[in-house]
Amino acid sequence: MSTDIYDVIHRRRDVRAQFSGEPVPDDVLERVLGAAHAAPSVGLSQPWDFVLVRDPGTRRAFHDHVRRERAVFAASLTGDEAERFARIKIDGVLESSLSVVVTYDAGRGGPAVLGRHAIADAGLYSVCLAIQNLWLAATAEDMGVGWVSFYREPFVRRLLGIPPGIRPVAWLCLGPVVRLETVPDLERHGWRRRTALRTAVHRERWCRPPGRAER
Ligand SMILES: Cc1cc2nc3c(=O)[nH]c(=O)nc-3n(C[C@H](O)[C@H](O)[C@H](O)COP(=O)(O)O)c2cc1C
């Protein structure tokens, strides 16, 4: 296990094909969820919940839904892009032994959430920070995480009995891996390349740096 923060940040990958299928040890899961729960949150609202989904039937139903949504996206592509997408795996729901669905409760800590009165999205930002903590802690534990967003919220709501007012934010596949790739899948498949830091850094005012691609 490496806990050097920069090493973990750069080793972290979105995992689909490399899950070994082994279970996540209970103590590891406790630490990873503990890291997520330690994230900063607007007004200390901690507006997240974690639904642990192990049931193969539930994961299969979600996976079937993801396949249908994959087809919806694929239908919007043509030519080279369509061919490249056809080669890309977009989830490891069946290959990983555990899914962690992270939800957002806008009512948590309310109605006066300190720091959210002008920026409603600050609650969602907080949930994303919990997800990133989870992702990095899992990497430090030599586990893989894959974020799956090919779904419609009402479907996931129905599947998991998520009540009105609570929003599913991420379906995460979590589990031991045979390895972590060093290059993101989308880059390996020629879908998109990572950009250089300098193209994202602005000085004093926002401006489009020369040479930055429009897309
Ligand atoms: C909000 C969000 C949603 C994502 N949804 C998917 C997804 O549905 N399927 C998938 O294969 N990867 C998904 N990813 C993973 C990204 O494709 C991946 O993070 C990106 O290509 C960079 O690769 P890396 O995470 O390995 O560095 C998602 C990532 C984020 C942050």
Coordinates of N, CA and C and ligand atoms in Angstrom, one line a residue:
M1 N 0.9 -1.2 0.0 CA 0.0 0.0 0.0 C 0.9 1.2 0.0
S2 N 0.6 2.2 -1.0 CA 1.4 3.4 -1.0 C 0.5 4.5 -0.5
T3 N 0.9 5.3 0.4 CA 0.1 6.4 0.9 C 0.6 7.8 0.6
D4 N 1.7 7.8 -0.2 CA 2.2 9.1 -0.6 C 1.1 9.8 -1.5
I5 N 0.7 11.0 -1.1 CA -0.5 11.6 -1.7 C -0.4 11.8 -3.2
Y6 N 0.8 12.3 -3.6 CA 1.0 12.6 -5.0 C 1.0 11.2 -5.8
D7 N 1.7 10.2 -5.2 CA 1.7 8.9 -5.9 C 0.3 8.4 -6.1
V8 N -0.5 8.5 -5.0 CA -1.9 8.0 -5.1 C -2.7 8.8 -6.1
I9 N -2.5 10.1 -6.1 CA -3.3 10.9 -7.1 C -3.0 10.5 -8.5
H10 N -1.7 10.3 -8.8 CA -1.3 10.0 -10.2 C -1.5 8.5 -10.5
R11 N -1.6 7.6 -9.5 CA -1.9 6.2 -9.8 C -3.4 5.9 -10.0
R12 N -4.2 6.8 -9.4 CA -5.7 6.6 -9.5 C -6.1 6.4 -11.0
R13 N -7.0 5.5 -11.2 CA -7.5 5.3 -12.6 C -9.0 5.0 -12.5
D14 N -9.7 5.3 -13.5 CA -11.1 4.8 -13.6 C -11.0 3.4 -14.2
V15 N -11.5 2.4 -13.4 CA -11.3 1.0 -13.7 C -12.6 0.4 -14.3
R16 N -12.5 -0.4 -15.3 CA -13.6 -1.1 -15.9 C -13.2 -2.6 -16.1
A17 N -12.1 -2.8 -16.8 CA -11.8 -4.2 -17.2 C -10.9 -4.9 -16.3
Q18 N -10.3 -4.2 -15.3 CA -9.2 -4.8 -14.5 C -9.7 -5.3 -13.1
F19 N -11.0 -5.4 -12.9 CA -11.4 -5.9 -11.6 C -11.2 -7.4 -11.5
S20 N -10.7 -7.9 -10.4 CA -10.4 -9.3 -10.3 C -11.7 -10.1 -9.9
G21 N -12.7 -9.4 -9.3 CA -13.9 -10.0 -8.9 C -13.9 -10.5 -7.5
E22 N -12.7 -10.3 -6.8 CA -12.6 -10.7 -5.4 C -13.4 -9.7 -4.5
P23 N -13.8 -10.1 -3.3 CA -14.5 -9.2 -2.4 C -13.6 -8.1 -1.9
V24 N -14.3 -7.0 -1.4 CA -13.5 -6.0 -0.7 C -13.5 -6.4 0.7
P25 N -12.3 -6.5 1.3 CA -12.3 -6.9 2.8 C -13.0 -5.8 3.6
D26 N -13.7 -6.3 4.7 CA -14.5 -5.4 5.5 C -13.7 -4.2 6.0
D27 N -12.4 -4.5 6.5 CA -11.6 -3.4 7.1 C -11.2 -2.3 6.0
V28 N -11.0 -2.8 4.8 CA -10.7 -1.9 3.7 C -11.9 -1.0 3.4
L29 N -13.0 -1.6 3.3 CA -14.3 -0.9 3.0 C -14.5 0.2 4.1
E30 N -14.3 -0.2 5.3 CA -14.5 0.7 6.4 C -13.6 1.9 6.3
R31 N -12.4 1.7 6.0 CA -11.4 2.8 5.8 C -11.7 3.7 4.6
V32 N -12.1 3.0 3.5 CA -12.4 3.8 2.3 C -13.7 4.7 2.5
L33 N -14.7 4.1 3.1 CA -15.9 4.9 3.4 C -15.6 5.9 4.4
G34 N -14.7 5.6 5.4 CA -14.4 6.6 6.4 C -13.7 7.8 5.7
A35 N -12.9 7.5 4.7 CA -12.2 8.6 4.0 C -13.2 9.5 3.3
A36 N -14.2 8.8 2.7 CA -15.3 9.6 2.0 C -16.0 10.5 3.0
H37 N -16.3 9.9 4.1 CA -17.1 10.6 5.1 C -16.4 11.7 5.8
A38 N -15.0 11.8 5.6 CA -14.2 12.8 6.2 C -14.1 14.0 5.2
A39 N -14.7 14.0 4.1 CA -14.6 15.0 3.1 C -15.1 16.4 3.6
P40 N -14.6 17.5 3.1 CA -15.2 18.8 3.4 C -16.6 18.9 2.9
S41 N -17.5 19.6 3.5 CA -18.8 19.8 3.0 C -19.3 21.2 3.4
V42 N -20.2 21.7 2.5 CA -20.7 23.1 2.7 C -21.5 23.1 4.0
G43 N -21.2 24.0 4.9 CA -21.9 24.1 6.2 C -21.8 22.9 7.1
L44 N -20.8 22.0 6.8 CA -20.6 20.8 7.5 C -21.9 19.9 7.4
S45 N -22.5 20.0 6.2 CA -23.8 19.3 6.0 C -23.7 17.8 5.8
Q46 N -22.5 17.4 5.3 CA -22.2 16.0 5.0 C -23.5 15.4 4.3
P47 N -23.8 15.9 3.1 CA -25.1 15.6 2.5 C -25.1 14.3 1.7
W48 N -24.1 13.4 2.0 CA -24.0 12.2 1.2 C -24.5 11.0 2.0
D49 N -24.9 9.9 1.2 CA -25.1 8.6 1.8 C -24.5 7.6 0.8
F50 N -24.2 6.4 1.3 CA -23.5 5.4 0.5 C -24.3 4.1 0.5
V51 N -24.9 3.7 -0.6 CA -25.7 2.5 -0.7 C -24.8 1.4 -1.2
L52 N -24.6 0.4 -0.4 CA -23.7 -0.7 -0.8 C -24.5 -1.8 -1.5
V53 N -24.2 -2.0 -2.7 CA -25.0 -3.0 -3.5 C -24.2 -4.2 -3.9
R54 N -24.5 -5.3 -3.3 CA -23.8 -6.5 -3.6 C -24.6 -7.5 -4.4
D55 N -25.9 -7.4 -4.2 CA -26.9 -8.3 -4.8 C -26.7 -8.5 -6.3
P56 N -26.3 -9.7 -6.8 CA -26.1 -9.8 -8.3 C -27.3 -9.5 -9.1
G57 N -28.5 -9.7 -8.6 CA -29.7 -9.4 -9.4 C -29.8 -7.9 -9.6
T58 N -29.6 -7.1 -8.6 CA -29.7 -5.7 -8.7 C -28.6 -5.1 -9.6
R59 N -27.4 -5.7 -9.5 CA -26.3 -5.2 -10.3 C -26.5 -5.6 -11.8
R60 N -27.1 -6.8 -12.0 CA -27.4 -7.2 -13.4 C -28.5 -6.2 -14.0
A61 N -29.5 -5.9 -13.2 CA -30.6 -5.0 -13.7 C -30.0 -3.6 -14.0
F62 N -29.1 -3.2 -13.2 CA -28.4 -1.9 -13.5 C -27.6 -2.0 -14.8
H63 N -26.8 -3.1 -14.9 CA -26.0 -3.3 -16.0 C -26.8 -3.3 -17.3
D64 N -28.0 -4.0 -17.3 CA -28.8 -4.0 -18.5 C -29.3 -2.6 -18.9
H65 N -29.6 -1.8 -17.8 CA -30.0 -0.4 -18.1 C -28.8 0.4 -18.7
V66 N -27.6 0.1 -18.2 CA -26.4 0.8 -18.7 C -26.2 0.4 -20.2
R67 N -26.4 -0.8 -20.5 CA -26.3 -1.2 -21.9 C -27.2 -0.5 -22.8
R68 N -28.5 -0.3 -22.3 CA -29.5 0.4 -23.1 C -29.0 1.9 -23.3
E69 N -28.5 2.5 -22.2 CA -28.1 3.9 -22.3 C -26.8 4.0 -23.2
R70 N -26.0 3.0 -23.2 CA -24.9 3.0 -24.1 C -25.3 3.0 -25.5
A71 N -26.4 2.3 -25.8 CA -26.9 2.2 -27.2 C -27.5 3.6 -27.6
V72 N -28.1 4.3 -26.6 CA -28.6 5.6 -26.9 C -27.5 6.6 -27.2
F73 N -26.4 6.5 -26.5 CA -25.3 7.4 -26.8 C -24.6 7.0 -28.1
A74 N -24.5 5.7 -28.3 CA -23.8 5.2 -29.6 C -24.6 5.7 -30.8
A75 N -25.9 5.8 -30.7 CA -26.8 6.3 -31.8 C -26.5 7.7 -32.2
S76 N -25.9 8.5 -31.3 CA -25.6 9.9 -31.6 C -24.2 10.1 -32.3
L77 N -23.5 8.9 -32.4 CA -22.2 9.0 -33.0 C -22.1 8.5 -34.5
T78 N -21.2 9.0 -35.2 CA -21.0 8.5 -36.6 C -19.6 8.3 -36.9
G79 N -19.3 7.6 -38.0 CA -18.0 7.4 -38.5 C -17.0 6.9 -37.5
D80 N -15.8 7.5 -37.5 CA -14.6 7.1 -36.7 C -15.0 7.1 -35.2
E81 N -15.8 8.1 -34.8 CA -16.1 8.2 -33.4 C -16.9 7.0 -33.0
A82 N -17.9 6.6 -33.8 CA -18.7 5.4 -33.5 C -17.9 4.2 -33.4
E83 N -16.9 4.1 -34.3 CA -16.0 2.9 -34.3 C -15.2 2.8 -33.0
R84 N -14.7 4.0 -32.7 CA -13.8 4.0 -31.5 C -14.6 3.7 -30.2
F85 N -15.9 4.3 -30.2 CA -16.7 4.1 -29.0 C -17.0 2.6 -28.9
A86 N -17.3 1.9 -30.0 CA -17.6 0.5 -30.0 C -16.6 -0.3 -29.3
R87 N -15.3 0.1 -29.2 CA -14.2 -0.6 -28.6 C -14.0 -0.3 -27.1
I88 N -14.8 0.7 -26.7 CA -14.5 1.1 -25.3 C -15.5 0.5 -24.3
K89 N -15.0 -0.1 -23.3 CA -15.8 -0.7 -22.2 C -16.2 0.5 -21.3
I90 N -17.4 0.6 -20.9 CA -17.9 1.7 -20.1 C -18.3 1.4 -18.7
D91 N -18.2 0.1 -18.3 CA -18.5 -0.2 -16.9 C -17.9 -1.6 -16.5
G92 N -17.8 -1.7 -15.2 CA -17.3 -3.0 -14.6 C -18.3 -3.5 -13.5
V93 N -19.6 -3.2 -13.8 CA -20.6 -3.5 -12.8 C -20.7 -5.0 -12.4
L94 N -20.5 -5.8 -13.4 CA -20.6 -7.3 -13.1 C -19.3 -7.8 -12.7
E95 N -18.2 -7.3 -13.2 CA -16.9 -7.8 -12.9 C -16.4 -7.4 -11.4
S96 N -16.9 -6.3 -10.9 CA -16.5 -5.9 -9.5 C -17.5 -6.5 -8.6
S97 N -17.1 -6.8 -7.4 CA -18.0 -7.5 -6.5 C -18.9 -6.6 -5.7
L98 N -18.6 -5.3 -5.7 CA -19.4 -4.4 -4.9 C -19.6 -3.1 -5.7
S99 N -20.9 -2.6 -5.6 CA -21.1 -1.2 -6.1 C -21.5 -0.3 -4.9
V100 N -21.0 0.9 -5.0 CA -21.3 1.9 -4.0 C -22.0 3.0 -4.7
V101 N -23.3 3.2 -4.3 CA -24.0 4.3 -5.0 C -24.0 5.5 -4.0
V102 N -23.5 6.6 -4.4 CA -23.4 7.8 -3.6 C -24.6 8.7 -3.9
T103 N -25.3 9.1 -2.8 CA -26.5 10.0 -3.0 C -26.3 11.3 -2.4
Y104 N -27.1 12.3 -2.8 CA -27.1 13.7 -2.3 C -28.4 14.0 -1.6
D105 N -28.4 14.4 -0.4 CA -29.6 14.9 0.3 C -29.5 16.4 0.5
A106 N -30.3 17.1 -0.3 CA -30.2 18.6 -0.3 C -30.9 19.1 1.0
G107 N -31.6 18.3 1.7 CA -32.3 18.7 3.0 C -31.4 18.5 4.2
R108 N -30.3 17.8 4.0 CA -29.4 17.6 5.2 C -28.8 18.9 5.8
G109 N -28.9 19.0 7.0 CA -28.3 20.2 7.7 C -29.1 21.5 7.4
G110 N -30.3 21.4 6.8 CA -31.0 22.6 6.4 C -32.0 23.0 7.4
P111 N -32.8 24.1 7.1 CA -32.8 24.8 5.8 C -31.6 25.8 5.7
A112 N -31.0 26.2 6.9 CA -29.9 27.2 6.8 C -28.6 26.6 6.7
V113 N -28.2 26.1 5.5 CA -26.9 25.5 5.3 C -25.9 26.7 5.1
L114 N -24.9 26.8 6.0 CA -24.0 27.9 6.0 C -23.1 27.8 4.8
G115 N -23.2 28.8 3.9 CA -22.4 28.8 2.7 C -23.1 28.3 1.4
R116 N -24.4 27.9 1.5 CA -25.1 27.4 0.3 C -26.2 28.4 -0.1
H117 N -26.4 29.5 0.6 CA -27.5 30.3 0.3 C -27.5 30.9 -1.1
A118 N -26.3 31.2 -1.7 CA -26.1 31.8 -3.0 C -25.7 30.8 -4.1
I119 N -25.3 29.6 -3.6 CA -24.8 28.6 -4.6 C -25.4 27.3 -4.2
A120 N -26.5 27.0 -4.8 CA -27.2 25.7 -4.4 C -26.4 24.5 -4.7
D121 N -25.5 24.6 -5.8 CA -24.7 23.4 -6.2 C -23.6 23.1 -5.2
A122 N -23.4 24.0 -4.2 CA -22.3 23.7 -3.2 C -22.6 22.3 -2.5
G123 N -23.8 22.0 -2.4 CA -24.1 20.7 -1.8 C -23.6 19.5 -2.7
L124 N -23.9 19.6 -4.0 CA -23.4 18.6 -4.9 C -21.9 18.6 -5.0
Y125 N -21.3 19.8 -4.9 CA -19.8 19.8 -4.9 C -19.3 19.0 -3.7
S126 N -20.0 19.1 -2.6 CA -19.5 18.4 -1.4 C -19.6 16.9 -1.6
V127 N -20.6 16.4 -2.2 CA -20.8 15.0 -2.5 C -19.6 14.5 -3.4
C128 N -19.3 15.4 -4.4 CA -18.2 15.0 -5.3 C -16.8 14.9 -4.6
L129 N -16.7 15.7 -3.6 CA -15.4 15.6 -2.8 C -15.4 14.3 -2.0
A130 N -16.5 13.9 -1.5 CA -16.6 12.6 -0.8 C -16.2 11.5 -1.8
I131 N -16.7 11.6 -3.0 CA -16.4 10.6 -4.0 C -14.9 10.6 -4.3
Q132 N -14.4 11.7 -4.5 CA -12.9 11.8 -4.8 C -12.1 11.2 -3.6
N133 N -12.5 11.5 -2.3 CA -11.8 10.9 -1.2 C -11.9 9.4 -1.2
L134 N -13.1 8.9 -1.6 CA -13.3 7.5 -1.6 C -12.3 6.9 -2.7
W135 N -12.3 7.5 -3.8 CA -11.5 7.1 -5.0 C -10.0 7.0 -4.7
L136 N -9.5 8.1 -4.0 CA -8.1 8.1 -3.7 C -7.8 7.1 -2.6
A137 N -8.7 7.0 -1.6 CA -8.4 6.0 -0.5 C -8.4 4.6 -1.1
A138 N -9.3 4.3 -2.0 CA -9.4 3.0 -2.6 C -8.1 2.7 -3.4
T139 N -7.6 3.8 -4.0 CA -6.3 3.6 -4.8 C -5.2 3.3 -3.8
A140 N -5.1 4.0 -2.7 CA -4.1 3.8 -1.7 C -4.2 2.3 -1.1
E141 N -5.4 1.8 -1.2 CA -5.6 0.4 -0.7 C -5.4 -0.6 -1.8
D142 N -4.9 -0.1 -3.0 CA -4.7 -1.0 -4.2 C -6.0 -1.6 -4.7
M143 N -7.1 -0.8 -4.5 CA -8.4 -1.2 -5.1 C -8.7 -0.3 -6.3
G144 N -9.6 -0.8 -7.1 CA -10.0 0.0 -8.2 C -11.4 0.6 -8.0
V145 N -11.7 1.7 -8.7 CA -13.0 2.4 -8.7 C -13.4 2.7 -10.1
G146 N -14.6 2.5 -10.5 CA -15.1 2.9 -11.8 C -16.4 3.6 -11.6
W147 N -16.4 4.9 -12.1 CA -17.6 5.7 -12.0 C -18.5 5.4 -13.3
V148 N -19.7 5.0 -13.1 CA -20.6 4.7 -14.2 C -21.7 5.8 -14.2
S149 N -21.8 6.5 -15.3 CA -22.9 7.6 -15.4 C -23.8 7.4 -16.6
F150 N -23.8 6.2 -17.1 CA -24.7 5.9 -18.2 C -26.0 5.4 -17.7
Y151 N -26.7 6.3 -17.0 CA -28.0 5.8 -16.4 C -28.9 7.0 -16.3
R152 N -30.2 6.8 -16.1 CA -31.2 7.8 -15.9 C -31.5 7.8 -14.4
E153 N -31.5 8.9 -13.8 CA -31.7 8.9 -12.3 C -33.0 8.2 -11.9
P154 N -34.2 8.4 -12.6 CA -35.4 7.8 -12.1 C -35.2 6.2 -12.1
F155 N -34.5 5.7 -13.0 CA -34.3 4.2 -13.0 C -33.5 3.8 -11.7
V156 N -32.4 4.5 -11.4 CA -31.7 4.1 -10.2 C -32.5 4.4 -8.9
R157 N -33.2 5.4 -8.9 CA -34.2 5.7 -7.8 C -35.1 4.6 -7.5
R158 N -35.7 4.1 -8.6 CA -36.7 3.0 -8.5 C -35.9 1.7 -8.1
L159 N -34.8 1.4 -8.7 CA -34.1 0.2 -8.4 C -33.6 0.1 -7.0
L160 N -33.2 1.2 -6.4 CA -32.7 1.2 -5.0 C -33.6 1.8 -4.0
G161 N -34.8 2.1 -4.4 CA -35.8 2.7 -3.4 C -35.3 4.0 -2.8
I162 N -34.7 4.8 -3.6 CA -34.2 6.1 -3.2 C -35.4 7.1 -3.1
P163 N -35.6 7.7 -1.9 CA -36.8 8.5 -1.8 C -36.7 9.9 -2.5
P164 N -37.9 10.5 -2.8 CA -37.9 11.8 -3.4 C -37.0 12.8 -2.5
G165 N -36.4 13.7 -3.2 CA -35.5 14.6 -2.4 C -34.1 14.2 -2.3
I166 N -33.8 12.9 -2.5 CA -32.5 12.4 -2.5 C -32.1 12.0 -3.9
R167 N -30.9 12.5 -4.3 CA -30.4 12.3 -5.7 C -29.3 11.4 -5.8
P168 N -29.4 10.3 -6.7 CA -28.2 9.5 -6.9 C -27.2 10.3 -7.7
V169 N -25.9 10.4 -7.2 CA -24.9 11.2 -7.9 C -23.9 10.3 -8.6
A170 N -23.6 9.2 -8.0 CA -22.6 8.3 -8.7 C -22.9 6.8 -8.4
W171 N -22.7 6.0 -9.4 CA -22.7 4.6 -9.3 C -21.2 4.2 -9.4
L172 N -20.6 3.7 -8.3 CA -19.2 3.4 -8.3 C -19.0 1.9 -8.2
C173 N -18.2 1.3 -9.1 CA -17.8 -0.1 -8.9 C -16.6 -0.1 -8.1
L174 N -16.5 -0.9 -7.1 CA -15.3 -0.9 -6.2 C -14.8 -2.4 -6.1
G175 N -13.5 -2.6 -6.1 CA -13.0 -3.9 -5.9 C -11.5 -4.0 -6.1
P176 N -11.0 -5.2 -5.7 CA -9.6 -5.5 -6.0 C -9.4 -5.5 -7.5
V177 N -8.2 -5.2 -7.9 CA -7.8 -5.2 -9.4 C -6.6 -6.1 -9.7
V178 N -6.5 -6.5 -10.9 CA -5.3 -7.2 -11.3 C -4.2 -6.3 -11.5
R179 N -4.5 -5.0 -12.0 CA -3.5 -4.0 -12.1 C -4.3 -2.7 -12.3
L180 N -3.6 -1.6 -12.1 CA -4.1 -0.2 -12.5 C -3.3 0.2 -13.7
E181 N -4.1 0.5 -14.8 CA -3.4 1.0 -16.0 C -2.6 2.3 -15.7
T182 N -1.6 2.6 -16.5 CA -0.9 3.9 -16.3 C -1.5 5.0 -17.1
V183 N -2.2 4.6 -18.2 CA -2.8 5.6 -19.1 C -4.4 5.4 -19.0
P184 N -5.2 6.5 -18.9 CA -6.6 6.4 -18.9 C -7.1 5.6 -20.2
D185 N -8.1 4.8 -20.0 CA -8.7 4.0 -21.1 C -9.1 4.8 -22.3
L186 N -9.7 6.0 -22.0 CA -10.1 6.8 -23.2 C -9.0 7.3 -24.0
E187 N -7.8 7.5 -23.3 CA -6.6 7.9 -24.1 C -6.1 6.7 -24.8
R188 N -6.0 5.6 -24.2 CA -5.5 4.4 -24.8 C -6.3 4.0 -26.1
H189 N -7.6 4.3 -26.0 CA -8.5 4.0 -27.2 C -8.6 5.1 -28.2
G190 N -7.8 6.2 -28.0 CA -7.8 7.3 -28.9 C -9.0 8.1 -28.9
W191 N -9.8 8.0 -27.8 CA -11.0 8.8 -27.8 C -10.7 10.3 -27.5
R192 N -9.8 10.5 -26.5 CA -9.5 11.9 -26.1 C -8.2 11.8 -25.4
R193 N -7.4 12.9 -25.5 CA -6.1 12.9 -24.8 C -6.2 13.9 -23.6
R194 N -5.4 13.6 -22.6 CA -5.3 14.6 -21.5 C -4.6 15.8 -22.0
T195 N -5.0 17.0 -21.4 CA -4.4 18.2 -21.9 C -3.3 18.6 -20.9
A196 N -2.4 19.5 -21.4 CA -1.3 20.0 -20.5 C -1.9 21.0 -19.5
L197 N -1.3 21.0 -18.3 CA -1.7 21.9 -17.2 C -1.8 23.3 -17.7
R198 N -0.7 23.8 -18.5 CA -0.6 25.2 -18.8 C -1.9 25.6 -19.6
T199 N -2.6 24.7 -20.3 CA -3.8 25.1 -21.0 C -5.0 25.4 -20.1
A200 N -4.9 25.0 -18.8 CA -6.0 25.2 -17.9 C -5.7 26.3 -16.9
V201 N -4.5 26.9 -16.9 CA -4.1 27.9 -15.9 C -4.3 29.3 -16.5
H202 N -5.0 30.2 -15.8 CA -5.3 31.6 -16.3 C -4.6 32.5 -15.3
R203 N -4.2 33.7 -15.8 CA -3.6 34.6 -15.0 C -4.4 35.9 -14.9
E204 N -4.9 36.3 -13.8 CA -5.7 37.5 -13.5 C -7.1 37.5 -14.0
R205 N -7.3 37.1 -15.3 CA -8.6 37.0 -15.9 C -8.7 35.8 -16.7
W206 N -10.0 35.3 -16.9 CA -10.2 34.1 -17.7 C -9.9 34.5 -19.2
C207 N -9.1 33.7 -19.8 CA -8.9 33.9 -21.3 C -8.6 32.5 -21.9
R208 N -9.0 32.4 -23.2 CA -8.7 31.1 -23.9 C -7.2 31.1 -24.3
P209 N -6.4 30.2 -23.7 CA -5.0 30.2 -24.0 C -4.8 29.8 -25.5
P210 N -3.8 30.4 -26.1 CA -3.6 30.0 -27.5 C -3.3 28.5 -27.6
G211 N -3.9 27.9 -28.6 CA -3.6 26.5 -28.9 C -4.5 25.6 -28.1
R212 N -5.4 26.1 -27.3 CA -6.3 25.2 -26.6 C -7.4 24.8 -27.5
A213 N -7.7 23.5 -27.6 CA -8.7 23.0 -28.5 C -10.1 23.5 -28.0
E214 N -11.0 23.7 -29.0 CA -12.4 24.2 -28.6 C -13.1 23.1 -27.8
R215 N -12.8 21.8 -28.2 CA -13.6 20.7 -27.5 C -12.8 20.0 -26.5
Ligands
LIG1 C1 -18.6 12.3 -13.3 C2 -17.9 11.1 -14.0 C3 -18.6 10.2 -14.7 C4 -18.0 9.2 -15.4 N1 -18.7 8.2 -16.1 C5 -18.1 7.2 -16.7 C6 -18.8 6.2 -17.3 O1 -20.1 6.1 -17.3 N2 -18.2 5.2 -17.9 C7 -16.8 5.1 -17.9 O2 -16.2 4.2 -18.5 N3 -16.1 6.1 -17.3 C8 -16.7 7.1 -16.7 N4 -15.9 8.0 -16.1 C9 -14.4 7.9 -16.0 C10 -13.8 8.9 -17.0 O3 -13.9 8.5 -18.3 C11 -12.3 8.9 -16.6 O4 -12.2 9.5 -15.3 C12 -11.4 9.8 -17.6 O5 -11.4 9.2 -18.8 C13 -10.0 9.9 -17.1 O6 -9.4 8.6 -16.8 P1 -8.8 8.3 -15.4 O7 -10.0 8.4 -14.4 O8 -8.4 6.8 -15.5 O9 -7.7 9.2 -15.1 C14 -16.5 9.1 -15.4 C15 -15.8 10.0 -14.6 C16 -16.5 11.0 -14.0 C17 -15.6 12.0 -13.1

